[in-house]
Amino acid sequence: MNNSGINITRHACLYETAPAYVTNQPLFLNSAVRAATKLGPHELLGVLKKIETDMGRTDGIRYGPRPIDLDILFYGRFKVHSDLLTIPHERIWERPFVMAPLMDLLGSVADCDTVTCWHSFSGDSDGLFESWEKMGGESLIGKESMKRVLPIKRGLWDWSQRTSVMGILNVTPDSFSDGGKFVSVDSAISQVRLMISEGADIIDIGAQSTRPMASWISAEEELDRLIPVLEAVVRMPEVEGKLISVDTFYSDVVSEAINKGAHLVNDVSAGKLDSNMLRVVAGLKVPYVAMHMRGNPSTMQNTENLQYDDVCKQVASELYLRVKDAELSGIPAWRIIIDPGVGFSKRSEHNLDILTGLPSIREEIAKKSFAMSHAPILIGPSRKRFLGDICSRSAADERDPATIASVTASVLGGANIVRVHNVRDNLDAVKVCDAMLKQRRSCD
């Protein structure tokens, strides 16, 4: 579409849905985009039909199996009625698998007059919001017939089923908690084996410290540390079925790491420290963790970077701007994971507000984009200094109980992935939280 005069500006989430009308066929994937184009509505239809043909669609059973189906839901503020085209699409109002991604393209606050017009097309007093609620709204999501999924490692990940645990592997000499412990390949492999045996879902490998005031190393030096370990980890039989994440803010490191077998990118800068990062990740078509941080690891704790009036609101707003840039660079919303950046350009009170304020962060992002408000949230409080300050624990490895308390608050508040050093104990906490959340849902 982008190569055909259709400039995509927003993406919905990706939904795995049960087939409609003709039900004896495989599950479908559904999504939606907003775009700008100079093509007229019938020209646009022609371009979309050509894309369908180029991707292998042929005439077949109506509503039957097909590689792709592109429909125009709205076209600006116009209505179109011709033999070939009806806009708004006449079946929007009967199809939850269309309405769900359509809603993702909106925010709770209309961002332009065109969106206000779309609401008016629904015929309901509260516009598309009311139409969606009449269908069942968010209560439909997560059922067997409609799930939000994230494509990764040649599969689809439904992150809503349970909280995932990301185990931290720092192959650095100077990380705040475990610097120097896992710089050799053998010690790194032993730690990965331990974390997997304890139940880690994801192994996050970092070769550059991002602790406050850490000295930067070059991409070349980072690769020298990372690649031998990554290659060895990828070969481990125990890693089968697990995900490998690379923790870096360098696009060159990302390219090489994905080429060597990593599955996703964890970027503490959300693309701010390397102007090529977003474009590179978009081209690699891998999931991207965008984290909130002001400044860089050397400056993030400067006084000017610690000024907040409402930390949850401002983190949400600033993070959304980074995610918006990611989308415009070609990373769709369905590949983005957000991280509010506990411990990065935050005071202790800010970190506590974030740990208990994840619903507020989602709500603030939802004003601009429902899709991004539904994104998986990663939270990483593990062993951080603010926990030591609260509990009077100067040694980082004595902060695991405090980490567990932070993880518990996060999961109960809506975190989907927790990044931790101690996998075993935090996984137990996560399992209890997931059980409580499941019980709460069963009572609703």
mmCIF file with all atom_site columns, C-alpha atoms in Angstrom, residues 147-247:
data_model
loop_
_atom_site.group_PDB
_atom_site.id
_atom_site.type_symbol
_atom_site.label_atom_id
_atom_site.label_alt_id
_atom_site.label_comp_id
_atom_site.label_asym_id
_atom_site.label_entity_id
_atom_site.label_seq_id
_atom_site.pdbx_PDB_ins_code
_atom_site.Cartn_x
_atom_site.Cartn_y
_atom_site.Cartn_z
_atom_site.occupancy
_atom_site.B_iso_or_equiv
_atom_site.pdbx_formal_charge
_atom_site.auth_seq_id
_atom_site.auth_comp_id
_atom_site.auth_asym_id
_atom_site.auth_atom_id
_atom_site.pdbx_PDB_model_num
ATOM 1   C CA . LYS A 1 147 ? -7.894 -12.487 20.291 1.00 0.00 ? 147 LYS A CA 1
ATOM 2   C CA . ARG A 1 148 ? -5.297 -9.743  20.032 1.00 0.00 ? 148 ARG A CA 1
ATOM 3   C CA . VAL A 1 149 ? -2.042 -11.312 18.897 1.00 0.00 ? 149 VAL A CA 1
ATOM 4   C CA . LEU A 1 150 ? 1.534  -10.267 18.221 1.00 0.00 ? 150 LEU A CA 1
ATOM 5   C CA . PRO A 1 151 ? 3.392  -11.991 15.362 1.00 0.00 ? 151 PRO A CA 1
ATOM 6   C CA . ILE A 1 152 ? 6.758  -13.312 16.523 1.00 0.00 ? 152 ILE A CA 1
ATOM 7   C CA . LYS A 1 153 ? 9.075  -16.180 15.664 1.00 0.00 ? 153 LYS A CA 1
ATOM 8   C CA . ARG A 1 154 ? 6.870  -17.502 12.846 1.00 0.00 ? 154 ARG A CA 1
ATOM 9   C CA . GLY A 1 155 ? 3.903  -17.686 15.213 1.00 0.00 ? 155 GLY A CA 1
ATOM 10  C CA . LEU A 1 156 ? 1.287  -15.625 17.003 1.00 0.00 ? 156 LEU A CA 1
ATOM 11  C CA . TRP A 1 157 ? 1.583  -14.642 20.650 1.00 0.00 ? 157 TRP A CA 1
ATOM 12  C CA . ASP A 1 158 ? -1.570 -13.991 22.681 1.00 0.00 ? 158 ASP A CA 1
ATOM 13  C CA . TRP A 1 159 ? 0.054  -12.082 25.533 1.00 0.00 ? 159 TRP A CA 1
ATOM 14  C CA . SER A 1 160 ? -3.224 -11.665 27.425 1.00 0.00 ? 160 SER A CA 1
ATOM 15  C CA . GLN A 1 161 ? -3.484 -15.294 28.541 1.00 0.00 ? 161 GLN A CA 1
ATOM 16  C CA . ARG A 1 162 ? -0.822 -15.015 31.230 1.00 0.00 ? 162 ARG A CA 1
ATOM 17  C CA . THR A 1 163 ? 1.978  -12.700 32.305 1.00 0.00 ? 163 THR A CA 1
ATOM 18  C CA . SER A 1 164 ? 5.320  -13.473 30.674 1.00 0.00 ? 164 SER A CA 1
ATOM 19  C CA . VAL A 1 165 ? 8.613  -13.420 32.573 1.00 0.00 ? 165 VAL A CA 1
ATOM 20  C CA . MET A 1 166 ? 11.671 -11.947 30.868 1.00 0.00 ? 166 MET A CA 1
ATOM 21  C CA . GLY A 1 167 ? 14.947 -13.063 32.421 1.00 0.00 ? 167 GLY A CA 1
ATOM 22  C CA . ILE A 1 168 ? 17.826 -10.565 32.373 1.00 0.00 ? 168 ILE A CA 1
ATOM 23  C CA . LEU A 1 169 ? 21.239 -11.590 31.046 1.00 0.00 ? 169 LEU A CA 1
ATOM 24  C CA . ASN A 1 170 ? 23.795 -8.779  31.268 1.00 0.00 ? 170 ASN A CA 1
ATOM 25  C CA . VAL A 1 171 ? 27.022 -9.652  29.452 1.00 0.00 ? 171 VAL A CA 1
ATOM 26  C CA . THR A 1 172 ? 28.610 -6.454  30.729 1.00 0.00 ? 172 THR A CA 1
ATOM 27  C CA . PRO A 1 173 ? 31.384 -5.702  33.210 1.00 0.00 ? 173 PRO A CA 1
ATOM 28  C CA . ASP A 1 174 ? 29.547 -2.739  34.761 1.00 0.00 ? 174 ASP A CA 1
ATOM 29  C CA . SER A 1 175 ? 25.800 -3.391  35.118 1.00 0.00 ? 175 SER A CA 1
ATOM 30  C CA . PHE A 1 176 ? 24.488 -2.276  38.511 1.00 0.00 ? 176 PHE A CA 1
ATOM 31  C CA . SER A 1 177 ? 23.311 -5.699  39.713 1.00 0.00 ? 177 SER A CA 1
ATOM 32  C CA . ASP A 1 178 ? 25.371 -8.407  38.059 1.00 0.00 ? 178 ASP A CA 1
ATOM 33  C CA . GLY A 1 179 ? 28.128 -6.635  36.143 1.00 0.00 ? 179 GLY A CA 1
ATOM 34  C CA . GLY A 1 180 ? 31.022 -8.974  35.344 1.00 0.00 ? 180 GLY A CA 1
ATOM 35  C CA . LYS A 1 181 ? 29.246 -12.183 36.354 1.00 0.00 ? 181 LYS A CA 1
ATOM 36  C CA . PHE A 1 182 ? 28.246 -13.383 32.884 1.00 0.00 ? 182 PHE A CA 1
ATOM 37  C CA . VAL A 1 183 ? 30.800 -11.912 30.469 1.00 0.00 ? 183 VAL A CA 1
ATOM 38  C CA . SER A 1 184 ? 32.184 -15.314 29.446 1.00 0.00 ? 184 SER A CA 1
ATOM 39  C CA . VAL A 1 185 ? 30.182 -17.517 27.124 1.00 0.00 ? 185 VAL A CA 1
ATOM 40  C CA . ASP A 1 186 ? 30.212 -20.429 29.583 1.00 0.00 ? 186 ASP A CA 1
ATOM 41  C CA . SER A 1 187 ? 28.921 -18.349 32.515 1.00 0.00 ? 187 SER A CA 1
ATOM 42  C CA . ALA A 1 188 ? 26.261 -16.760 30.293 1.00 0.00 ? 188 ALA A CA 1
ATOM 43  C CA . ILE A 1 189 ? 25.069 -20.165 29.085 1.00 0.00 ? 189 ILE A CA 1
ATOM 44  C CA . SER A 1 190 ? 24.844 -21.436 32.661 1.00 0.00 ? 190 SER A CA 1
ATOM 45  C CA . GLN A 1 191 ? 22.731 -18.452 33.663 1.00 0.00 ? 191 GLN A CA 1
ATOM 46  C CA . VAL A 1 192 ? 20.407 -18.859 30.674 1.00 0.00 ? 192 VAL A CA 1
ATOM 47  C CA . ARG A 1 193 ? 20.013 -22.546 31.491 1.00 0.00 ? 193 ARG A CA 1
ATOM 48  C CA . LEU A 1 194 ? 19.132 -21.635 35.092 1.00 0.00 ? 194 LEU A CA 1
ATOM 49  C CA . MET A 1 195 ? 16.584 -18.976 34.077 1.00 0.00 ? 195 MET A CA 1
ATOM 50  C CA . ILE A 1 196 ? 14.896 -21.306 31.606 1.00 0.00 ? 196 ILE A CA 1
ATOM 51  C CA . SER A 1 197 ? 14.751 -24.110 34.179 1.00 0.00 ? 197 SER A CA 1
ATOM 52  C CA . GLU A 1 198 ? 13.067 -21.651 36.546 1.00 0.00 ? 198 GLU A CA 1
ATOM 53  C CA . GLY A 1 199 ? 10.416 -20.781 33.955 1.00 0.00 ? 199 GLY A CA 1
ATOM 54  C CA . ALA A 1 200 ? 11.600 -17.770 31.947 1.00 0.00 ? 200 ALA A CA 1
ATOM 55  C CA . ASP A 1 201 ? 9.618  -17.142 28.764 1.00 0.00 ? 201 ASP A CA 1
ATOM 56  C CA . ILE A 1 202 ? 12.026 -14.598 27.298 1.00 0.00 ? 202 ILE A CA 1
ATOM 57  C CA . ILE A 1 203 ? 15.790 -14.122 27.678 1.00 0.00 ? 203 ILE A CA 1
ATOM 58  C CA . ASP A 1 204 ? 16.813 -10.466 27.349 1.00 0.00 ? 204 ASP A CA 1
ATOM 59  C CA . ILE A 1 205 ? 20.509 -10.152 26.466 1.00 0.00 ? 205 ILE A CA 1
ATOM 60  C CA . GLY A 1 206 ? 22.220 -6.812  26.974 1.00 0.00 ? 206 GLY A CA 1
ATOM 61  C CA . ALA A 1 207 ? 25.852 -5.992  26.234 1.00 0.00 ? 207 ALA A CA 1
ATOM 62  C CA . GLN A 1 208 ? 25.818 -2.319  27.224 1.00 0.00 ? 208 GLN A CA 1
ATOM 63  C CA . SER A 1 209 ? 25.038 -1.010  30.698 1.00 0.00 ? 209 SER A CA 1
ATOM 64  C CA . THR A 1 210 ? 22.265 1.585   30.883 1.00 0.00 ? 210 THR A CA 1
ATOM 65  C CA . ARG A 1 211 ? 22.600 2.256   34.614 1.00 0.00 ? 211 ARG A CA 1
ATOM 66  C CA . PRO A 1 212 ? 22.721 5.952   35.574 1.00 0.00 ? 212 PRO A CA 1
ATOM 67  C CA . MET A 1 213 ? 25.998 7.612   34.518 1.00 0.00 ? 213 MET A CA 1
ATOM 68  C CA . ALA A 1 214 ? 27.160 4.507   32.650 1.00 0.00 ? 214 ALA A CA 1
ATOM 69  C CA . SER A 1 215 ? 29.870 5.116   30.045 1.00 0.00 ? 215 SER A CA 1
ATOM 70  C CA . TRP A 1 216 ? 28.782 4.397   26.480 1.00 0.00 ? 216 TRP A CA 1
ATOM 71  C CA . ILE A 1 217 ? 30.576 1.864   24.361 1.00 0.00 ? 217 ILE A CA 1
ATOM 72  C CA . SER A 1 218 ? 30.474 1.745   20.572 1.00 0.00 ? 218 SER A CA 1
ATOM 73  C CA . ALA A 1 219 ? 28.214 -0.529  18.562 1.00 0.00 ? 219 ALA A CA 1
ATOM 74  C CA . GLU A 1 220 ? 31.293 -2.481  17.517 1.00 0.00 ? 220 GLU A CA 1
ATOM 75  C CA . GLU A 1 221 ? 32.355 -3.164  21.112 1.00 0.00 ? 221 GLU A CA 1
ATOM 76  C CA . GLU A 1 222 ? 28.798 -4.047  22.046 1.00 0.00 ? 222 GLU A CA 1
ATOM 77  C CA . LEU A 1 223 ? 28.654 -6.567  19.211 1.00 0.00 ? 223 LEU A CA 1
ATOM 78  C CA . ASP A 1 224 ? 31.969 -8.075  20.298 1.00 0.00 ? 224 ASP A CA 1
ATOM 79  C CA . ARG A 1 225 ? 30.432 -8.777  23.709 1.00 0.00 ? 225 ARG A CA 1
ATOM 80  C CA . LEU A 1 226 ? 26.998 -9.818  22.461 1.00 0.00 ? 226 LEU A CA 1
ATOM 81  C CA . ILE A 1 227 ? 27.381 -12.023 19.408 1.00 0.00 ? 227 ILE A CA 1
ATOM 82  C CA . PRO A 1 228 ? 29.454 -14.895 20.876 1.00 0.00 ? 228 PRO A CA 1
ATOM 83  C CA . VAL A 1 229 ? 26.942 -15.232 23.697 1.00 0.00 ? 229 VAL A CA 1
ATOM 84  C CA . LEU A 1 230 ? 23.907 -14.877 21.432 1.00 0.00 ? 230 LEU A CA 1
ATOM 85  C CA . GLU A 1 231 ? 25.199 -17.506 19.004 1.00 0.00 ? 231 GLU A CA 1
ATOM 86  C CA . ALA A 1 232 ? 25.755 -19.925 21.879 1.00 0.00 ? 232 ALA A CA 1
ATOM 87  C CA . VAL A 1 233 ? 22.329 -19.232 23.407 1.00 0.00 ? 233 VAL A CA 1
ATOM 88  C CA . VAL A 1 234 ? 20.549 -19.779 20.091 1.00 0.00 ? 234 VAL A CA 1
ATOM 89  C CA . ARG A 1 235 ? 22.170 -23.233 19.830 1.00 0.00 ? 235 ARG A CA 1
ATOM 90  C CA . MET A 1 236 ? 20.946 -24.323 23.271 1.00 0.00 ? 236 MET A CA 1
ATOM 91  C CA . PRO A 1 237 ? 18.296 -27.084 23.068 1.00 0.00 ? 237 PRO A CA 1
ATOM 92  C CA . GLU A 1 238 ? 16.584 -25.565 26.125 1.00 0.00 ? 238 GLU A CA 1
ATOM 93  C CA . VAL A 1 239 ? 15.861 -22.356 24.199 1.00 0.00 ? 239 VAL A CA 1
ATOM 94  C CA . GLU A 1 240 ? 13.414 -24.128 21.889 1.00 0.00 ? 240 GLU A CA 1
ATOM 95  C CA . GLY A 1 241 ? 10.011 -22.486 22.381 1.00 0.00 ? 241 GLY A CA 1
ATOM 96  C CA . LYS A 1 242 ? 11.506 -19.473 24.193 1.00 0.00 ? 242 LYS A CA 1
ATOM 97  C CA . LEU A 1 243 ? 12.017 -15.930 22.918 1.00 0.00 ? 243 LEU A CA 1
ATOM 98  C CA . ILE A 1 244 ? 15.324 -14.096 22.770 1.00 0.00 ? 244 ILE A CA 1
ATOM 99  C CA . SER A 1 245 ? 15.401 -10.329 23.118 1.00 0.00 ? 245 SER A CA 1
ATOM 100 C CA . VAL A 1 246 ? 18.329 -7.999  22.424 1.00 0.00 ? 246 VAL A CA 1
ATOM 101 C CA . ASP A 1 247 ? 18.620 -5.002  24.756 1.00 0.00 ? 247 ASP A CA 1
#
